[in-house]
């Protein structure tokens, strides 16, 4: 299958190789939680709730209705466990845990709708929720994926592109500190192409970080006005 | 920049699943007109003048009139992405041709992504069929173009769909049919390319039906697809590929998986418009219509007869015969082992272009008028094709190429139109300027940089030489042999370092990968790489310094490999010998110079290696290769004869095989999933059937349980005359399939083996100048040695597979072209030289027999029964493969020697053929 049209240069859904899907973030969607956020990357929609500070734990789950066919998913299957671990480790790397000894932070992320890139969307949602909960962090962690199909590096793969079975690089970075906290890849790539693909994913992360900052700023302004400052 | 709206699409696949996909609409898609002031014109391809006419074509126009679109007189065409998508779904080969047009920088074809443009995207309407929706999308895009480019530019929608045209006119878009547009251009030669759509194939048709309504229905209607599918499901119909008998175009076979035997289809009516190679659905005829399968060479019909042709070299080239009836002693009427059937539907057409000439016919009154002519293909398995032309005078007596358009049940012959192409799909065009730009400048010489490269060993001090056929200019292999102190030999095979010049991803590389192989014709060669590379820069000529890729072994005197080394190198060949020269040097006991000593050492090593290989079970097969001596001025063949194989040939072959095997081992060790290897599948029992039957007829017992057993029994098959063994080997060779390239990731290691060579793995490394497979293997080997990085293409499994498939296809085409070329020259040779010669009977048929002429490497039929006479005084016993002249003692059996007379006759103009007659 041709994932990038050789004549027009467009991907199947009309994006150019370097285009990200439309992203949207919303803070405070679960009132009871200490911090919460909803994050959308195209059709992928993820909700995150943070309770704490206690001790960092993370739980990833996918809603039964998130994918095309509605199936009951057992909790704690291999995939969820792995993604939970990935998110936990990524988050631990940026939370200033030494400020909160012997305490627990619970991060619950649930995929409401899956269309590729759930891992990245979860990390972005978790970041937003952690910020909402006011948990001290080194920097905002953001994540984005990139792949390599039809001999072209592609940013932010959707489900169709993801299931093509090509290489898929997920990167998480601390934008201001220029540090990589997460790097995963399926399949194989020659090293020089890998670098290009990873660079593209990092550009995507930076764009998301920019957007998340805007969302947070807006939220803070909203809080300010509510307090009547 | 990103104007995104997302929408939902619903697809059903078995269970109903709602699939949601995003579809981004954008505002940065440009119109592609060079004169446009609003758009970004950097990628524009359409005309520069604002007063031009821009054509927008619909799907059916692209599908049916691709030959017209390919004509350079048609330009300024916008191909909408919705049209491209539909074309891709319906016909992949047309899609590839349009794609080539759209990327050709010389043509003004522009692809407009109307589906992603904010203003031209159309939403599905409730109750609207996909076809109607796409037609509407085309109209919306046409209107957008008209508004976007303004009134001065004429936008013309080309459609043959009456409904679409009407609506377009209503919406204020100018629309025309293909015929009326081309007529308005006033170029009669273009009109020939226009396919006149018949009312059956394209129901929405704009030409009035001029035909008389009461026309005889010649063929039964094909069953609708739904009925065919359900019939296949219930086992009433059988699906398979139709293969027309090369000896009798009115008889065809369908091999189906649902039924163990092959189904035989007799007569054009039962074949029901199916072409050779089509995938068809077949229904078995009721038992009472089964006729006993007498294998005639040809039915008595109006068509011409069988031609003499070259001896096939493998099972793939062999014309098929029907199995003779096994006599069941004293039983009721013999029933053929093949059930007869008839075609009820065609699942997939295998139509392409065919090469041939027009049947002679008188010029119609008024030269400019349209004439209908019958085209007879060179391949007799293809029925005659009716074409319409306005330039009959031009086409008569010429070899032309015709494409098939349609065949409805009212007409006896399929209709087609005339195009110009190259048969066997071989690209013989000169290399483009982009390709030539990749070549290093001439004169090329070894540079210091090449020598300074730490990966390249300087082997110029070695006594390297090459042995090739006389007159060979593209020398891609050379050898050296050096005795070592410990009694062992250092033997090196040096192969031209083509990959040093052909870098991956360059236009030169792409062109070579497309061509796949050089094609050797009798009097010329169609190169895979440009001449300066093949004959100069890469060719390992004598006394010049050249780059090479070397495999160097240390061999013990009994030819065991002690160690193997691979390296890029620089060499200087000291002699370019021919096989004859090399042989003469070895045979001349007076010569004691170092070069001759090397040759003798190599030869003794090669003999040991060869013996060992044969012990392992390698087959010594034989193919009667024919060699022509060509008159240098007239290019007419002067003499013809079998190619003589000497010890020197076998010596070179042995070391090339060894190098290929060593390289295959090395690359497979490093890249177990993406190596390009070559395998030769073991022949199945059915494939060896003809050989066994022939052998049984002469009282020979062959053991075919393994290649080793077959090789041994072939060795034992010694008849009373010296040629007998060779004949049996030739027969064995044609039962085998051809070896094929494959990617090691696609098969399990047990399937890698090469049957003919009895080697567990094999590849092609030694001829990179003329085979692209070797270029790939060179790159793999270089990567395995860490000299260069592996090009990313190797990471892509499917792509490597498709390269391997293309190589197999090109390889086969090249062989067919070579055979055709030899056949043509055979006819030219015998035109003025009627000859009497000896021949061997290969097969006995009910009205004659097939003979093989060893001296000229050809085979063909000898008729004992005259065509117009029903009976003759020959009694043919097909079961025992014997023919006796009634009342006499003259009997011919299989493999027996007969005298025949060969003569070229010309029953129809421009179609000369060789006729063989028996001399008693």
mmCIF file of C-alpha atoms in Angstrom, chain A residues 1-2 5-8 10-16 19-22 41-43 67-69 71 113 115 148 150-151 158 160 188-193, chain B residues 1-2 4 6-7 15 17-18 20-26 28-30 81 84 88 95 99 102-103 111-113 116 673 789-792 795-796 799:
data_model
loop_
_atom_site.group_PDB
_atom_site.id
_atom_site.type_symbol
_atom_site.label_atom_id
_atom_site.label_comp_id
_atom_site.label_asym_id
_atom_site.label_seq_id
_atom_site.Cartn_x
_atom_site.Cartn_y
_atom_site.Cartn_z
ATOM 1 C CA UNK A 1 0.000 0.000 0.000
ATOM 2 C CA UNK A 2 1.124 3.490 -0.737
ATOM 3 C CA UNK A 5 1.013 9.504 -2.593
ATOM 4 C CA UNK A 6 4.009 9.748 -4.895
ATOM 5 C CA UNK A 7 2.260 12.221 -7.185
ATOM 6 C CA UNK A 8 0.785 14.683 -4.724
ATOM 7 C CA UNK A 10 -0.132 13.687 0.636
ATOM 8 C CA UNK A 11 -0.766 10.991 3.213
ATOM 9 C CA UNK A 12 -3.950 8.964 3.234
ATOM 10 C CA UNK A 13 -5.776 11.426 5.429
ATOM 11 C CA UNK A 14 -4.622 14.496 3.514
ATOM 12 C CA UNK A 15 -1.712 15.492 5.728
ATOM 13 C CA UNK A 16 1.781 16.225 4.480
ATOM 14 C CA UNK A 19 2.003 17.609 9.545
ATOM 15 C CA UNK A 20 0.734 16.663 12.952
ATOM 16 C CA UNK A 21 -2.881 15.828 13.551
ATOM 17 C CA UNK A 22 -5.030 18.414 15.211
ATOM 18 C CA UNK A 41 -4.470 13.968 18.965
ATOM 19 C CA UNK A 42 -6.794 13.700 16.023
ATOM 20 C CA UNK A 43 -9.201 10.931 16.835
ATOM 21 C CA UNK A 67 -11.492 1.005 19.326
ATOM 22 C CA UNK A 68 -13.565 -0.006 16.330
ATOM 23 C CA UNK A 69 -14.837 -3.268 17.754
ATOM 24 C CA UNK A 71 -14.391 -5.723 23.353
ATOM 25 C CA UNK A 113 -10.922 6.705 21.691
ATOM 26 C CA UNK A 115 -6.610 6.068 16.572
ATOM 27 C CA UNK A 148 8.952 5.725 8.238
ATOM 28 C CA UNK A 150 6.989 4.623 1.651
ATOM 29 C CA UNK A 151 10.575 5.834 2.147
ATOM 30 C CA UNK A 158 -2.603 7.495 12.857
ATOM 31 C CA UNK A 160 -3.867 3.060 9.567
ATOM 32 C CA UNK A 188 14.325 -1.699 12.418
ATOM 33 C CA UNK A 189 15.797 1.362 10.720
ATOM 34 C CA UNK A 190 19.232 2.240 9.363
ATOM 35 C CA UNK A 191 20.910 4.580 11.798
ATOM 36 C CA UNK A 192 20.985 7.696 9.585
ATOM 37 C CA UNK A 193 17.306 7.404 8.732
ATOM 38 C CA UNK B 1 -1.793 26.180 7.139
ATOM 39 C CA UNK B 2 -3.805 23.271 8.391
ATOM 40 C CA UNK B 4 -8.775 20.591 9.229
ATOM 41 C CA UNK B 6 -12.698 15.635 10.353
ATOM 42 C CA UNK B 7 -15.467 13.442 9.139
ATOM 43 C CA UNK B 15 -18.853 -7.722 10.967
ATOM 44 C CA UNK B 17 -17.388 -2.026 12.295
ATOM 45 C CA UNK B 18 -17.544 1.663 12.334
ATOM 46 C CA UNK B 20 -13.513 6.595 11.775
ATOM 47 C CA UNK B 21 -10.785 8.176 9.766
ATOM 48 C CA UNK B 22 -9.712 11.707 9.703
ATOM 49 C CA UNK B 23 -9.773 13.514 6.413
ATOM 50 C CA UNK B 24 -8.000 16.807 6.374
ATOM 51 C CA UNK B 25 -9.066 19.477 3.933
ATOM 52 C CA UNK B 26 -6.477 22.035 3.070
ATOM 53 C CA UNK B 28 -2.558 24.876 0.209
ATOM 54 C CA UNK B 29 -3.298 22.749 -2.837
ATOM 55 C CA UNK B 30 -2.459 24.550 -6.027
ATOM 56 C CA UNK B 81 -7.048 12.310 -7.462
ATOM 57 C CA UNK B 84 -6.611 8.203 -10.142
ATOM 58 C CA UNK B 88 -6.088 2.216 -9.437
ATOM 59 C CA UNK B 95 -2.829 3.252 -13.282
ATOM 60 C CA UNK B 99 1.324 7.633 -13.122
ATOM 61 C CA UNK B 102 2.072 12.404 -14.565
ATOM 62 C CA UNK B 103 5.718 12.146 -13.534
ATOM 63 C CA UNK B 111 -2.482 15.633 -10.517
ATOM 64 C CA UNK B 112 -4.927 17.726 -8.537
ATOM 65 C CA UNK B 113 -5.876 16.367 -5.104
ATOM 66 C CA UNK B 116 -8.239 17.181 0.021
ATOM 67 C CA UNK B 673 16.341 -12.104 6.040
ATOM 68 C CA UNK B 789 26.191 0.559 4.453
ATOM 69 C CA UNK B 790 23.266 -1.513 3.298
ATOM 70 C CA UNK B 791 20.884 0.640 1.226
ATOM 71 C CA UNK B 792 17.562 1.075 3.078
ATOM 72 C CA UNK B 795 15.085 -3.330 5.025
ATOM 73 C CA UNK B 796 11.843 -3.280 3.119
ATOM 74 C CA UNK B 799 10.115 -4.156 -1.939
#
